[in-house]
Amino acid sequence: MKKNRERFCNREREFVYKFKVGSQCLELRVPLRFPVQENASHLHGRLMLLHSLPCFIEKDLKEALTQFIEEESLSDYDRDAEASLAAVKSGEVDLHQLASTWAKAYAETTLEHARPEEPSWDEDFADVYHDLIHSPASETLLNLEHNYFVSISELIGERDVELKKLRERQGIEMEKVMQELGKSLTDQDVNSLAAQHFESQQDLENKWSNELKQSTAIQKQEYQEWVIKLHQDLKNPNNSSLSEEIKVQPSQFRESVEAIGRIYEEQRKLEESFTIHLGAQLKTMHNLRLLRADMLDFCKHKRNHRSGVKLHRLQTALSLYSTSLCGLVLLVDNRINSYSGIKRDFATVCQECTDFHFPRIEEQLEVVQQVVLYARTQRRSKLKESLDSGNQNGGNDDKTKNAERNYLNVLPGEFYITRHSNLSEIHVAFHLCVDDHVKSGNITARDPAIMGLRNILKVCCTHDITTISIPLLLVHDMSEEMTIPWCLRRAELVFKCVKGFMMEMASWDGGISRTVQFLVPQSISEEMFYQLSNMLPQIFRVSSTLTLTSKH
């Protein structure tokens, strides 16, 4: 049947329209390829404009063109149907296979015949966890998560010690070999030893990586099974062991509130908070915070004080399956991996605690790579079609070669998202791709990094992310070229752009109150920090307080 359909498709017919202008009889001939993909009204308008046809035939031409397309299309459908029936009668098409195909298509597209969707394990577990974390069992959940965290931390500590001992031993061996270089040993011997050292490090790292992966998988399975069982026991009020099951040992997490406060203050040494109102008529209140802190401080667990860990995790756990998610922006290079820079540091933090709800960071990055590969393939095919359809100059050829060279990389301004339930204060990480151009002092509001921030804020509006942390200077670390004027210009640009994007939010989400945290590197001076703090209320409209006094 496909062959018959192909035979009737892409056939060219000539549309003929005769009309009179005064005493002259004119004829319009237009070749049309069927099936006609273009709207008849649009085609009619193009014909009127292209051939400068008189306006008094406009209505009649449109009716004739529409009738011609309908009649010819209907005749094509009739011939296609006759050819299909002939193929069935002749035995060319299997009748039973055709009937099963029709039945399957009808069942899949008709709601009354569709099978009800079966709830997935992830959805069931999410509902159960949400119920438990908002119940008296929440403390037990956090205690169990912390015990798992301590177990993985100890395993990572053992790994680091073993790797450190191996590197020290290899360093001593290499020093001895270098002392004998040129005497009894050659460069080839040094290269051979270096290769052996590298292979030994790789084997040890792979061994520990597999052990960590296996441990986290076991923890995740045990945790999920325990959560399901606890939820079932909570439904049974006659269960006598329930009180013991959710009982918390107070001595395990006993810590003074003053100590917790000191940790919090030590971590956030410099911080300023503002309340602003944005909008022309219907104003929306937002919270802004300016902090001098490391971006990964929002991800790391506090190992030294267990109660601090538990309290820090509580709010994040309560809002995991809610409409008040927290996210942060990480500035990364164009490679989708976790091998270097802040990407490696972030992946290390993610590995310190098992994620009981989402896939591991490595698995999520693999999915992102597959999506990027598919997107690049589609864009490449469309670009190739556009290049083949017309004459292109050498500059476009260079652009095509550059795109093929960076086939698996993301472009500046693009970002990918990872989800997490095992980090201290965030649920979502936006990995925004930037290049070395952000270190220059001449970027504008149309720079890819700035437009990437706009798209990130739009995703926040559409996916219930109400708190977002942004690197104010679009860098994570300071360098020599980042002078005070450079910092002031960059902060002013980001403040003004984010303000404009937040005003756009009102049309995106209807005006929901949000919290935006601007982070500056820890190496920045206090003087610079307070200059930025003074700049913020000048750009945003900060709410002022009123003091009411009574008249005597």
XYZ file of C-alpha atoms in Angstrom:
552
model
C 0.000 0.000 0.000
C 2.925 2.304 0.625
C 4.050 1.821 -2.965
C 0.586 2.794 -4.224
C 0.547 5.826 -1.961
C 3.971 6.917 -3.180
C 2.772 6.572 -6.756
C -0.048 9.056 -6.197
C 1.976 11.467 -4.087
C 4.175 14.205 -5.518
C 2.208 14.363 -8.765
C 2.063 17.707 -10.550
C -1.221 19.029 -11.934
C -1.867 22.282 -13.712
C -4.458 24.673 -12.358
C -6.075 26.654 -15.165
C -8.160 29.777 -14.512
C -9.748 31.856 -17.289
C -11.038 35.384 -16.821
C -11.840 38.504 -18.848
C -10.390 41.980 -18.542
C -12.471 44.218 -20.779
C -12.578 42.542 -24.191
C -9.448 40.416 -23.521
C -9.693 36.771 -22.491
C -6.792 35.856 -20.219
C -5.706 32.534 -18.848
C -3.702 31.762 -15.679
C -1.790 28.457 -15.545
C -0.133 27.401 -12.314
C 1.564 24.008 -11.753
C 0.687 22.511 -8.344
C 2.333 19.535 -6.710
C -0.047 17.243 -4.836
C -0.636 16.729 -2.013
C -0.674 20.513 -1.543
C 1.027 21.316 1.762
C 0.334 25.061 1.710
C -2.877 26.641 2.911
C -5.177 27.509 -0.004
C -5.730 31.065 1.246
C -1.976 31.686 1.475
C -1.432 30.253 -2.010
C -4.220 32.435 -3.376
C -2.644 35.548 -1.867
C 0.743 34.699 -3.368
C -0.789 34.245 -6.827
C -2.572 37.612 -6.613
C 0.646 39.358 -5.607
C 3.025 37.503 -7.921
C 0.990 37.929 -11.120
C -0.476 41.384 -10.273
C -4.007 40.091 -10.812
C -6.966 42.534 -10.716
C -8.861 42.741 -7.458
C -12.295 41.983 -8.996
C -11.326 38.328 -9.673
C -9.950 37.785 -6.162
C -13.031 36.072 -4.709
C -13.746 33.975 -7.798
C -10.081 32.894 -8.073
C -10.033 31.806 -4.448
C -13.196 29.721 -4.881
C -11.869 28.117 -8.071
C -8.469 27.347 -6.528
C -10.023 25.843 -3.376
C -12.427 23.715 -5.439
C -9.606 22.495 -7.695
C -7.425 21.457 -4.753
C -10.343 19.677 -3.017
C -11.425 17.776 -6.150
C -7.923 16.690 -7.110
C -7.057 15.677 -3.529
C -10.305 13.688 -3.255
C -9.606 11.907 -6.520
C -6.120 11.038 -5.249
C -7.607 9.606 -2.083
C -10.101 7.566 -4.126
C -7.374 6.162 -6.368
C -5.231 5.392 -3.325
C -8.146 3.568 -1.672
C -8.934 1.588 -4.830
C -5.289 0.561 -5.177
C -5.192 -0.517 -1.528
C -8.345 -2.603 -1.893
C -6.937 -4.182 -5.041
C -3.764 -5.079 -3.176
C -5.802 -6.776 -0.434
C -7.948 -8.699 -2.947
C -4.906 -9.893 -4.862
C -3.225 -11.172 -1.716
C -0.357 -8.708 -1.934
C -1.209 -7.500 1.605
C -1.898 -9.888 4.490
C -5.488 -9.312 5.579
C -4.947 -10.488 9.178
C -1.882 -8.277 9.618
C -3.803 -5.311 8.239
C -6.712 -5.937 10.608
C -4.420 -6.235 13.647
C -2.650 -3.016 12.661
C -5.967 -1.173 12.382
C -7.179 -2.575 15.705
C -3.960 -1.581 17.462
C -4.056 1.964 16.031
C -7.719 2.365 17.018
C -7.127 1.082 20.548
C -4.116 3.334 21.068
C -5.841 6.502 19.840
C -9.275 5.955 21.421
C -9.493 6.752 25.105
C -12.193 4.212 25.978
C -10.011 1.349 24.693
C -6.767 2.620 26.204
C -5.288 0.778 29.156
C -5.097 2.708 32.405
C -1.629 3.951 33.193
C 0.092 1.888 35.819
C 1.705 3.966 38.566
C 5.469 3.729 38.510
C 7.642 2.814 41.471
C 9.173 6.290 41.549
C 5.745 7.938 41.783
C 4.600 5.581 44.540
C 7.789 6.108 46.523
C 7.557 9.885 46.099
C 4.023 9.915 47.529
C 5.001 7.663 50.442
C 8.093 9.750 51.266
C 6.115 12.995 51.117
C 3.618 11.604 53.625
C 6.296 10.355 56.000
C 8.503 13.463 55.935
C 5.453 15.488 57.061
C 4.704 13.054 59.885
C 6.307 12.298 63.298
C 8.547 9.820 61.466
C 10.440 12.659 59.741
C 13.129 12.727 62.423
C 13.688 9.002 61.997
C 14.086 9.441 58.242
C 16.692 12.153 58.689
C 18.554 10.087 61.288
C 18.683 7.121 58.944
C 19.860 9.311 56.050
C 22.601 10.720 58.251
C 23.756 7.243 59.279
C 24.071 6.329 55.610
C 25.915 9.608 54.999
C 28.427 8.829 57.757
C 28.958 5.348 56.311
C 29.707 6.685 52.826
C 31.916 9.442 54.259
C 34.001 6.870 56.091
C 34.317 4.832 52.914
C 35.436 7.912 50.980
C 37.926 8.710 53.739
C 39.430 5.230 53.462
C 39.677 5.667 49.701
C 41.443 9.014 50.015
C 43.936 7.612 52.539
C 44.746 4.647 50.333
C 45.169 6.838 47.248
C 47.389 9.239 49.211
C 49.618 6.380 50.400
C 49.888 5.052 46.844
C 50.885 8.466 45.466
C 53.481 8.951 48.215
C 54.973 5.539 47.543
C 55.028 6.199 43.814
C 56.633 9.600 44.406
C 59.477 7.997 46.364
C 59.975 5.409 43.620
C 60.051 8.108 40.947
C 62.630 10.143 42.898
C 64.932 7.125 43.120
C 64.581 6.472 39.398
C 65.269 10.134 38.545
C 68.480 9.986 40.608
C 69.665 7.046 38.508
C 68.634 8.676 35.231
C 71.617 8.876 32.899
C 73.621 6.423 34.982
C 71.996 3.007 34.984
C 68.529 4.019 33.713
C 67.270 5.727 30.543
C 64.273 7.878 29.628
C 62.480 4.754 28.489
C 62.758 3.313 32.013
C 61.262 6.519 33.478
C 58.370 6.465 30.995
C 57.744 2.800 31.732
C 57.601 3.449 35.477
C 55.281 6.445 34.973
C 52.956 4.265 32.900
C 52.936 1.623 35.643
C 52.139 4.256 38.261
C 49.284 5.635 36.186
C 47.855 2.162 35.617
C 48.088 1.379 39.354
C 46.230 4.597 40.222
C 43.540 3.832 37.658
C 43.058 0.299 39.002
C 42.760 1.551 42.580
C 40.350 4.341 41.625
C 38.201 1.908 39.640
C 38.156 -0.504 42.573
C 36.941 2.173 44.986
C 34.513 3.577 42.429
C 32.867 0.174 42.026
C 32.735 -0.305 45.784
C 31.117 3.099 46.311
C 28.631 2.435 43.524
C 27.698 -0.907 45.036
C 27.376 0.553 48.548
C 25.117 3.395 47.395
C 22.945 0.960 45.425
C 22.512 -1.253 48.519
C 21.745 1.771 50.697
C 19.168 3.070 48.236
C 17.382 -0.275 48.059
C 17.395 -0.735 51.843
C 16.185 2.822 52.426
C 13.315 2.608 49.957
C 12.175 -0.760 51.288
C 12.305 0.546 54.859
C 10.306 3.671 53.928
C 7.597 1.585 52.252
C 7.420 -0.764 55.232
C 7.221 2.121 57.717
C 4.418 3.720 55.727
C 2.470 0.455 55.740
C 2.992 0.090 59.496
C 1.730 3.617 60.084
C -1.525 2.649 58.393
C -1.942 -0.145 60.947
C -2.783 1.511 64.282
C -2.655 -1.827 66.135
C 1.037 -2.335 65.403
C 2.744 -2.425 68.821
C 6.260 -2.204 67.385
C 5.552 1.052 65.587
C 6.530 3.315 68.480
C 9.882 1.554 68.796
C 10.415 1.709 65.062
C 10.144 5.502 64.878
C 11.710 6.146 68.260
C 14.645 8.583 68.095
C 17.715 8.246 70.281
C 18.221 11.776 71.628
C 21.823 11.227 72.621
C 22.818 10.429 69.060
C 22.127 13.931 67.767
C 22.420 16.032 70.895
C 24.095 19.359 70.211
C 23.624 22.791 71.632
C 21.640 25.324 69.677
C 24.407 27.863 70.278
C 26.954 25.622 68.535
C 24.656 25.243 65.547
C 24.284 29.011 65.356
C 28.044 29.467 65.464
C 28.523 27.050 62.565
C 25.907 28.887 60.556
C 27.540 32.256 61.218
C 31.012 30.964 60.432
C 29.855 29.623 57.127
C 27.975 32.793 56.100
C 30.289 35.544 57.279
C 28.959 38.309 55.020
C 25.298 38.528 54.095
C 22.784 41.259 53.280
C 19.044 40.759 52.763
C 16.545 42.991 50.950
C 12.817 42.969 50.290
C 11.733 44.495 46.987
C 8.519 45.097 45.056
C 8.452 44.742 41.270
C 5.675 45.389 38.783
C 3.923 48.312 37.130
C 0.429 48.055 38.631
C 0.155 44.743 40.463
C 3.392 44.615 42.453
C 4.983 41.381 43.605
C 7.227 41.101 46.628
C 10.561 39.286 46.251
C 13.443 38.601 48.601
C 17.021 39.333 47.527
C 20.151 38.216 49.342
C 23.764 39.151 48.716
C 26.258 36.651 50.126
C 29.985 36.148 50.149
C 30.190 32.370 50.041
C 31.314 29.401 48.019
C 28.619 28.135 45.661
C 29.170 24.565 46.868
C 28.405 25.603 50.466
C 24.746 25.188 49.508
C 25.457 21.569 48.553
C 27.819 20.283 51.227
C 26.701 18.536 54.376
C 28.259 19.632 57.662
C 30.212 16.634 58.892
C 31.362 18.035 62.233
C 27.970 18.403 63.900
C 25.347 15.773 63.300
C 22.453 17.790 64.655
C 23.430 20.628 62.358
C 23.229 18.226 59.443
C 19.798 17.073 60.486
C 18.357 20.563 60.924
C 19.981 21.735 57.719
C 18.425 18.872 55.808
C 14.935 19.195 57.255
C 13.709 22.101 55.125
C 15.223 20.611 51.981
C 13.525 17.279 52.667
C 10.159 18.876 53.461
C 10.106 20.756 50.143
C 11.477 17.938 47.957
C 8.072 17.103 46.430
C 6.524 20.565 46.691
C 6.025 23.746 44.703
C 8.876 25.511 46.531
C 12.063 24.025 45.128
C 15.570 25.454 45.474
C 18.156 25.674 42.713
C 21.560 27.134 41.975
C 23.579 28.047 38.888
C 26.979 26.453 38.283
C 29.231 27.952 35.601
C 30.811 25.110 33.626
C 32.739 24.572 30.393
C 31.272 23.089 27.221
C 32.050 19.442 28.025
C 29.347 17.346 29.690
C 31.351 15.454 32.295
C 32.605 15.705 35.864
C 36.346 15.449 35.340
C 37.672 18.927 36.142
C 37.064 22.239 37.854
C 33.873 22.957 39.730
C 32.164 20.074 37.919
C 34.467 17.619 39.654
C 34.025 19.319 43.029
C 30.249 19.249 42.612
C 30.273 15.566 41.622
C 32.438 14.792 44.671
C 29.891 16.476 46.952
C 27.085 14.516 45.286
C 28.929 11.247 45.884
C 29.354 11.912 49.627
C 25.723 11.032 50.304
C 23.453 8.508 48.596
C 20.622 9.957 46.528
C 17.543 7.915 47.473
C 15.188 9.540 44.943
C 17.044 10.374 41.719
C 19.725 8.651 39.599
C 23.388 9.205 40.397
C 25.065 12.293 38.924
C 27.000 10.138 36.423
C 23.799 8.541 35.143
C 22.084 11.912 34.761
C 25.038 13.284 32.783
C 24.903 10.247 30.477
C 21.261 11.020 29.740
C 22.160 14.672 29.048
C 24.861 13.530 26.612
C 22.329 11.398 24.735
C 19.854 14.282 24.537
C 22.563 16.680 23.301
C 23.673 14.129 20.709
C 20.098 13.782 19.421
C 19.572 17.561 19.356
C 22.857 18.154 17.528
C 21.965 15.446 14.989
C 18.648 17.123 14.253
C 20.216 20.579 13.977
C 22.997 19.247 11.786
C 20.571 17.636 9.335
C 18.500 20.841 9.124
C 21.631 22.947 8.646
C 22.834 20.624 5.908
C 19.479 20.875 4.135
C 19.568 24.671 4.268
C 23.132 24.702 2.919
C 22.286 22.302 0.103
C 19.190 24.249 -0.929
C 21.154 27.347 -1.987
C 24.580 28.668 -2.751
C 26.532 29.333 0.442
C 29.807 31.168 0.926
C 32.966 29.937 2.654
C 32.056 31.528 5.996
C 29.047 29.236 6.374
C 31.264 26.266 5.533
C 33.562 27.262 8.387
C 30.570 27.492 10.706
C 29.459 24.007 9.663
C 32.915 22.562 10.278
C 33.046 24.241 13.686
C 29.656 22.811 14.607
C 30.782 19.331 13.567
C 33.991 19.701 15.548
C 32.024 20.491 18.743
C 29.398 17.845 18.044
C 28.962 16.599 21.619
C 29.582 19.916 23.403
C 27.080 22.474 24.622
C 27.335 26.058 23.422
C 27.837 29.169 25.595
C 24.499 30.210 27.060
C 23.074 26.688 26.948
C 22.535 24.777 30.171
C 21.577 21.328 31.392
C 19.817 20.376 34.620
C 20.495 17.728 37.255
C 18.129 16.779 40.103
C 19.243 15.963 43.627
C 17.738 14.963 46.955
C 21.027 14.391 48.797
C 22.407 17.945 48.893
C 22.220 20.324 51.799
C 20.016 23.143 50.514
C 19.219 22.620 46.824
C 17.108 20.311 44.702
C 18.086 21.432 41.196
C 21.444 22.394 39.679
C 21.592 24.449 36.462
C 24.914 23.818 34.695
C 25.313 26.984 32.584
C 27.961 26.822 29.865
C 30.249 29.883 29.683
C 33.560 30.543 27.964
C 36.517 32.799 28.711
C 34.630 35.773 27.260
C 32.829 36.245 30.611
C 36.172 37.290 32.128
C 36.385 40.260 29.776
C 34.919 43.593 30.779
C 32.855 44.269 27.653
C 29.976 41.810 27.786
C 26.494 43.179 27.125
C 22.934 42.282 28.023
C 22.776 40.125 24.874
C 25.750 37.987 25.907
C 25.027 34.221 25.859
C 25.696 33.959 29.615
C 23.125 36.692 30.383
C 20.560 35.136 28.046
C 21.256 31.799 29.695
C 20.314 33.352 33.054
C 17.063 34.575 31.517
C 16.206 31.095 30.272
C 17.093 29.621 33.668
C 14.728 32.039 35.414
C 12.031 31.088 32.932
C 12.509 27.411 33.792
C 12.265 28.362 37.474
C 8.873 29.955 36.794
C 7.504 26.982 34.892
C 8.808 24.313 37.288
C 8.074 25.705 40.781
C 11.639 26.716 41.684
C 11.106 29.605 44.076
C 14.682 30.042 45.343
C 17.621 30.414 42.952
C 21.284 31.187 43.707
C 23.215 33.059 41.011
C 26.947 33.941 40.797
C 26.706 37.733 40.659
C 29.978 38.312 38.787
C 29.449 35.302 36.469
C 32.648 33.759 37.849
C 33.331 31.423 40.758
C 36.891 32.595 41.447
C 38.563 35.997 41.296
C 41.603 36.703 39.085
C 43.986 39.599 38.541
C 42.051 41.290 35.749
C 38.927 41.516 37.939
C 39.557 44.963 39.412
C 37.125 47.018 41.484
C 35.750 48.900 38.409
C 35.371 45.543 36.616
C 33.392 44.108 39.546
C 31.161 47.154 39.789
C 30.371 47.151 36.065
C 29.672 43.419 36.029
C 27.471 43.560 39.144
C 25.494 46.492 37.745
C 24.902 44.633 34.480
C 23.738 41.440 36.204
C 21.560 43.344 38.697
C 19.795 45.292 35.938
C 19.334 42.236 33.688
C 18.000 40.066 36.508
C 15.620 42.869 37.493
C 14.271 42.945 33.947
C 13.947 39.166 33.886
C 12.119 39.180 37.219
C 9.656 41.722 35.877
C 9.070 39.370 32.953
C 8.304 36.638 35.491
C 5.018 38.333 36.310
C 3.778 37.451 32.821
C 5.273 33.965 33.042
C 3.868 32.802 36.383
C 1.293 35.404 37.400
C 3.476 37.099 39.997
C 4.761 34.575 42.556
C 7.063 35.752 45.318
C 10.595 34.379 44.899
C 13.995 34.506 46.550
C 17.059 35.328 44.453
C 20.472 34.925 46.072
C 23.456 36.702 44.521
C 26.747 35.062 45.458
C 30.204 36.600 45.211
C 33.485 34.655 45.639
C 34.885 34.249 49.119
C 38.130 35.942 48.082
C 36.403 39.275 47.508
C 37.180 42.020 50.024
C 34.708 43.316 52.601
C 34.957 46.793 51.096
C 33.966 45.459 47.696
C 31.134 43.448 49.219
C 29.601 46.490 50.878
C 29.956 48.535 47.695
C 27.891 45.889 45.926
C 25.464 45.885 48.839
C 24.958 49.644 48.447
C 24.449 49.274 44.695
C 21.603 46.756 44.981
C 18.945 49.044 46.551
C 19.776 51.719 43.986
C 18.822 49.375 41.138
C 15.925 47.506 42.768
C 13.034 49.200 44.535
C 13.621 48.242 48.151
C 10.671 48.290 50.517
C 10.987 51.013 53.123
C 9.691 50.753 56.656
C 7.289 53.273 58.148
C 7.427 54.380 61.779
C 4.014 55.358 63.148
C 3.864 57.741 66.089
C 0.774 58.851 67.925
C -0.030 62.514 68.545
C -0.510 63.547 72.159
